[in-house]
XYZ file of C-alpha atoms in Angstrom:
421
model
C 101.263 145.160 152.138
C 97.825 143.462 151.943
C 95.565 144.508 149.031
C 92.868 147.037 150.141
C 89.218 145.712 150.325
C 87.282 147.090 147.066
C 83.841 147.975 147.900
C 81.234 149.617 145.525
C 77.650 149.928 144.966
C 75.985 148.522 141.582
C 72.734 149.629 140.724
C 70.169 148.035 138.045
C 66.469 148.781 137.317
C 63.442 146.992 135.909
C 60.010 148.239 134.865
C 56.540 146.639 135.041
C 54.520 145.365 132.135
C 52.498 148.408 132.177
C 55.308 150.604 131.583
C 54.919 152.302 128.203
C 57.883 150.932 126.394
C 56.978 147.444 127.902
C 53.405 147.805 126.423
C 55.244 148.294 123.014
C 57.537 145.352 123.378
C 54.699 142.837 124.419
C 52.539 144.220 121.539
C 55.308 143.683 119.130
C 56.045 140.155 120.583
C 52.469 139.056 120.659
C 52.111 139.979 116.920
C 55.169 137.679 116.164
C 53.706 134.865 118.171
C 50.238 135.184 116.393
C 52.017 135.064 112.917
C 54.168 132.161 113.952
C 50.985 130.142 115.343
C 49.009 131.074 112.353
C 51.618 130.129 109.817
C 52.462 126.793 111.698
C 48.677 125.957 111.551
C 48.517 126.775 107.701
C 51.470 124.720 107.146
C 50.062 121.790 109.045
C 47.125 122.032 106.765
C 48.896 122.248 103.447
C 47.701 125.822 102.776
C 49.247 127.382 99.398
C 48.767 131.223 99.165
C 47.353 132.830 96.215
C 51.016 133.975 95.289
C 51.837 130.196 94.968
C 53.894 129.910 98.111
C 53.114 127.332 100.755
C 52.670 128.425 104.314
C 55.988 127.660 106.399
C 57.132 129.034 109.835
C 60.752 128.941 108.489
C 59.877 131.488 106.007
C 58.579 134.153 108.359
C 60.415 137.123 108.706
C 59.220 139.816 111.173
C 60.575 143.226 112.513
C 57.682 144.794 114.299
C 57.774 148.117 116.039
C 55.074 149.706 118.120
C 54.647 153.094 119.503
C 52.375 154.227 122.093
C 51.001 157.645 123.168
C 48.041 159.129 124.623
C 44.978 157.291 123.375
C 46.710 155.747 120.397
C 48.666 152.861 119.323
C 50.586 152.648 116.013
C 52.166 149.361 114.834
C 54.634 149.408 112.018
C 57.539 147.438 110.482
C 58.503 144.809 108.014
C 56.821 141.198 107.671
C 56.696 138.272 105.475
C 54.174 135.806 106.219
C 51.310 133.691 104.318
C 49.186 134.245 107.371
C 46.322 136.889 108.253
C 46.433 138.042 111.777
C 44.201 140.648 113.431
C 46.370 143.291 114.503
C 44.092 145.663 116.090
C 42.558 142.862 117.941
C 46.000 141.538 119.227
C 46.787 145.150 120.363
C 43.646 145.387 122.370
C 44.040 141.955 123.965
C 47.607 142.761 125.245
C 46.438 146.147 126.620
C 43.448 144.512 128.383
C 45.564 141.753 129.973
C 47.990 144.315 131.119
C 45.231 146.173 132.969
C 44.586 149.300 131.185
C 40.760 148.533 130.681
C 39.310 151.732 132.081
C 39.758 155.275 130.887
C 40.238 156.576 134.379
C 43.580 154.530 134.375
C 44.534 157.001 131.608
C 44.474 154.481 128.766
C 41.637 152.022 127.685
C 42.035 149.202 125.574
C 38.545 149.256 124.131
C 38.633 153.157 122.984
C 42.184 153.636 121.951
C 42.920 154.329 118.518
C 45.103 151.515 116.484
C 47.000 152.338 113.409
C 48.347 149.510 111.495
C 51.264 150.504 109.185
C 53.056 147.233 108.467
C 54.675 146.474 105.311
C 56.662 143.883 103.439
C 60.348 143.063 104.162
C 62.736 144.301 101.794
C 63.857 141.705 99.366
C 67.349 142.808 99.591
C 67.508 141.672 103.036
C 65.497 138.629 102.322
C 67.857 137.489 99.625
C 70.683 137.254 102.092
C 68.879 135.377 104.850
C 67.181 132.883 102.466
C 70.408 131.916 100.693
C 73.643 132.797 102.710
C 76.621 134.122 101.112
C 78.353 130.849 101.697
C 75.517 129.011 99.917
C 75.401 131.422 96.854
C 79.189 130.513 96.399
C 78.558 126.719 96.439
C 79.851 126.092 99.813
C 78.558 123.657 102.445
C 75.884 122.166 99.850
C 75.139 119.256 102.338
C 75.015 121.273 105.534
C 71.509 123.096 105.789
C 73.110 125.601 108.395
C 75.286 127.065 105.808
C 72.223 128.119 103.837
C 70.776 130.527 106.336
C 72.518 133.808 106.443
C 72.504 136.589 109.358
C 69.598 138.909 109.157
C 71.963 141.895 109.961
C 75.482 142.639 110.770
C 76.369 143.495 114.277
C 77.625 142.114 117.635
C 75.828 140.423 120.521
C 76.608 139.790 124.095
C 75.749 137.105 126.610
C 76.739 137.176 130.345
C 76.461 134.809 133.225
C 77.882 134.995 136.886
C 77.412 132.697 140.027
C 75.684 135.561 142.173
C 72.183 134.115 142.011
C 70.587 130.682 141.448
C 69.908 131.478 137.683
C 73.303 132.865 137.291
C 72.329 136.198 136.754
C 73.781 139.437 138.391
C 71.865 140.272 141.544
C 70.829 143.829 141.110
C 68.937 143.152 137.893
C 67.452 139.793 139.210
C 66.179 141.282 142.298
C 64.854 144.482 140.327
C 62.921 142.128 138.056
C 61.435 139.956 140.923
C 60.199 143.077 142.527
C 58.624 144.390 139.445
C 56.781 141.037 138.849
C 55.829 141.204 142.580
C 54.452 144.563 141.930
C 52.439 143.418 139.111
C 51.169 140.065 141.201
C 49.942 142.243 144.234
C 47.847 144.548 141.876
C 46.299 141.627 139.778
C 45.448 139.575 142.838
C 43.573 142.502 144.517
C 46.104 142.524 147.495
C 46.918 146.186 146.493
C 43.859 147.137 144.324
C 44.567 150.794 144.084
C 47.873 150.151 142.255
C 47.867 150.721 138.419
C 49.994 148.909 135.667
C 52.936 151.407 135.301
C 55.773 150.996 137.593
C 59.616 150.939 137.957
C 62.023 149.208 140.373
C 65.541 149.874 141.223
C 68.122 147.977 143.335
C 71.586 149.097 144.728
C 73.751 146.102 145.896
C 76.919 146.524 148.029
C 79.739 144.442 146.503
C 82.950 143.846 148.490
C 85.804 142.231 146.354
C 83.592 141.711 143.517
C 81.093 139.378 145.378
C 77.430 140.870 146.378
C 77.132 141.150 150.281
C 73.910 143.177 150.967
C 71.062 145.474 149.490
C 71.452 149.284 150.538
C 69.089 151.008 148.376
C 65.729 150.056 146.811
C 63.469 152.561 144.818
C 59.834 151.620 143.729
C 57.615 154.084 141.561
C 54.199 152.561 141.211
C 51.347 154.286 139.445
C 48.316 154.334 141.861
C 44.577 155.548 142.292
C 44.359 159.338 143.136
C 42.705 158.762 146.425
C 45.453 156.656 148.124
C 47.514 158.077 150.723
C 51.321 158.146 150.101
C 52.033 156.668 153.555
C 49.682 153.738 153.180
C 51.053 153.185 149.747
C 54.842 153.310 150.809
C 54.219 150.986 153.876
C 52.263 148.387 151.841
C 54.843 148.155 149.074
C 57.531 147.712 151.564
C 55.541 144.954 153.329
C 54.017 143.138 150.207
C 56.748 143.924 147.430
C 60.207 144.548 148.742
C 60.745 142.430 151.875
C 59.119 139.376 150.486
C 61.353 139.325 147.452
C 64.522 139.806 149.325
C 63.097 137.038 152.052
C 62.392 134.688 149.210
C 65.726 135.164 147.531
C 67.693 134.807 150.960
C 69.209 138.473 150.353
C 69.701 140.828 153.291
C 68.957 144.423 153.702
C 72.098 146.291 154.885
C 72.067 148.140 158.295
C 70.551 151.648 157.670
C 69.383 150.489 154.099
C 67.207 153.096 152.305
C 63.790 152.052 150.781
C 62.094 154.962 148.726
C 58.525 154.341 147.371
C 57.295 156.983 144.878
C 59.874 159.633 145.830
C 57.874 162.451 144.144
C 54.983 161.462 146.423
C 52.276 161.040 143.565
C 52.171 158.769 140.310
C 48.696 159.020 139.156
C 49.188 159.733 135.571
C 51.090 156.788 133.990
C 51.282 154.514 130.973
C 51.006 155.955 127.518
C 49.146 158.995 128.845
C 52.312 159.881 131.051
C 54.895 159.135 128.734
C 55.281 157.868 125.167
C 56.310 154.250 124.606
C 58.470 152.442 121.793
C 59.544 149.026 121.093
C 63.282 148.444 122.028
C 63.839 151.109 124.275
C 64.666 148.987 127.386
C 67.559 146.918 126.262
C 69.452 147.194 129.545
C 66.234 146.212 131.437
C 65.899 143.308 129.056
C 69.518 142.026 129.545
C 71.838 142.251 132.331
C 70.997 145.542 134.092
C 74.301 147.056 132.887
C 76.485 144.676 134.306
C 77.264 143.028 131.051
C 77.855 144.986 127.942
C 75.431 145.189 125.120
C 75.699 145.163 121.291
C 72.828 147.663 120.997
C 70.292 145.585 119.139
C 66.790 145.433 120.541
C 64.838 141.988 120.897
C 61.113 142.392 120.836
C 59.103 142.027 117.607
C 62.002 140.317 115.674
C 62.026 136.771 114.301
C 64.627 134.165 115.176
C 66.751 135.013 111.835
C 67.381 138.259 113.328
C 70.726 137.738 115.127
C 70.067 140.735 117.271
C 67.679 138.239 119.240
C 68.655 134.665 118.296
C 72.578 135.296 118.903
C 71.969 137.183 121.887
C 70.057 134.451 123.346
C 72.835 131.929 122.107
C 75.486 133.957 123.882
C 73.632 133.962 127.104
C 73.242 130.126 126.430
C 76.964 129.675 126.134
C 78.126 131.854 129.127
C 75.480 130.377 131.354
C 77.002 126.834 130.697
C 80.568 127.971 131.094
C 79.692 129.390 134.677
C 77.354 126.298 135.228
C 80.451 123.946 134.413
C 82.605 125.709 136.938
C 85.037 126.936 134.254
C 84.799 130.630 135.381
C 82.658 132.475 137.955
C 81.899 135.093 135.470
C 81.684 134.902 131.655
C 80.927 137.326 128.947
C 80.535 136.113 125.399
C 80.476 138.303 122.143
C 79.524 137.069 118.906
C 79.678 138.837 115.668
C 78.034 138.533 112.022
C 78.103 140.077 108.638
C 74.594 140.430 107.123
C 73.692 137.434 104.754
C 76.786 135.360 105.950
C 76.204 131.925 107.909
C 79.297 131.866 109.761
C 80.106 134.377 112.746
C 83.043 136.848 112.096
C 84.265 136.680 115.489
C 83.625 134.782 118.794
C 85.254 135.935 122.038
C 84.979 134.744 125.615
C 85.943 136.956 128.628
C 86.240 135.800 132.263
C 87.524 138.925 134.006
C 90.261 136.792 135.608
C 87.606 134.541 137.457
C 88.652 131.402 135.144
C 89.604 128.216 136.846
C 91.123 126.913 133.611
C 93.012 128.659 130.932
C 90.741 130.945 129.168
C 92.153 129.671 125.747
C 90.775 126.367 126.951
C 87.383 127.853 127.371
C 87.397 129.429 124.193
C 88.550 126.253 122.425
C 85.628 124.286 124.369
C 83.048 126.808 123.376
C 83.932 126.532 119.686
C 83.912 122.860 119.831
C 80.592 122.451 121.740
C 78.546 125.257 120.333
C 77.539 125.900 116.663
C 76.556 129.496 116.330
C 75.475 129.928 112.872
C 72.089 131.261 112.769
C 70.475 128.237 111.521
C 72.176 125.997 114.071
C 71.113 128.388 116.846
C 67.250 128.401 115.640
C 67.208 124.673 115.769
C 69.210 124.172 118.827
C 66.844 126.556 121.015
C 63.766 125.731 118.955
C 63.153 129.433 118.186
C 60.387 129.050 115.590
C 57.767 128.715 118.233
C 55.377 131.281 119.648
C 57.226 131.958 122.903
C 58.092 135.537 122.634
C 55.541 137.417 124.534
C 56.648 135.860 127.772
C 59.991 137.411 127.054
C 58.959 141.115 126.605
C 58.631 142.004 130.365
C 60.586 141.137 133.386
C 63.719 140.099 131.391
C 64.793 137.946 128.645
C 67.458 136.081 130.788
C 67.215 134.461 134.138
C 63.831 133.068 134.053
C 64.043 129.366 133.924
C 60.712 128.764 131.951
C 60.162 125.963 129.478
C 59.818 128.295 126.838
C 63.322 129.857 127.473
C 65.524 127.247 126.056
C 68.746 129.352 126.359
C 68.473 129.238 130.006
C 69.265 125.506 130.081
C 72.644 124.381 131.266
C 72.729 121.130 129.129
C 76.152 121.759 127.616
C 77.909 122.058 131.132
C 79.246 118.720 131.157
C 80.285 118.699 127.466
C 82.193 121.836 128.280
C 83.952 120.191 131.180
C 84.953 117.342 129.088
C 86.417 119.540 126.469
C 88.419 121.258 129.161
C 89.596 117.650 130.309
C 87.648 118.063 133.614
C 86.116 115.226 135.254
């Protein structure tokens, strides 16, 4: 008897840059970028701080958290730097660039209150990162990567699959592209009555594990009070949903449903409609629920925080495994202990889609990739001010020059390690 066809829907969502949580993510990452830029500038000039410490971007430590509510932004967290940055100015610039620059939009970059409650990083945490557990015991004296410990314990996941050109799951990839398009038509003036806050959601039909069509799309977008719902819905479908699907070569299923602002009205949005917080969109930021998540958020954290850097590295590993043709789907888990350089575990899962023995893939990954925090930072060049770009529309699946973890530069080495031509 032949196996029954397995058919199911999988749904992922994205949010626009004007969503309250994403405003907070962008502010936190803009502050991190400003600190890295200024610290690098000071280091180049040979600056020595009054405390006797030279400026050095490698010594920056940042865990910046932002909260947004009606008329107010609060920035807090733990930061170590020799640089001064204008936190209120950065906050207002980010909000202005997003598009909240008029009181009638519900939030105004010029008049909102900004509270700066940032303080120094705990010396207990700094101790284990500046000098790892291994280094304190005299191990690896000649290996610089043994000297940097992980900034926290925890496990991080990376995922890749061959469903899209960027090796991302199709539902989250399409949701991100629609969210980007929603912002593009607002900022271009093509749909001038749109406001910055919005969400997209895409449901994809899978048959035997392969995506075949889009069956449901939901777009919720903030808008001016006087726009008619029928006009809004028609123009979102014509200017956002259909162009993205056409560009990506994805078909709508027969009888597909597209819902635009299902409540009929979305005038009050942004921080006036809902409080925002850094790190509250971790599934939007990663794989839309298709791959697992270790729980740690990314934005506002410098590269010694393995919540961020190791998750980027795990994506890099998984993407190269799929790009090398070793598997159709790949999930990588890596785990760390605070203050220790070497991962406590590395796992590769291919969900039965592997084309060579899974043990061979794991051995190849161990041979090709060095997943100690210091090695990750150098390999992916993570001490640059690149992070604001990551804070909206996904940290993965966007092949931009800054997103070094999206490279497939290790695919040939992996194939060679698995004895493939």
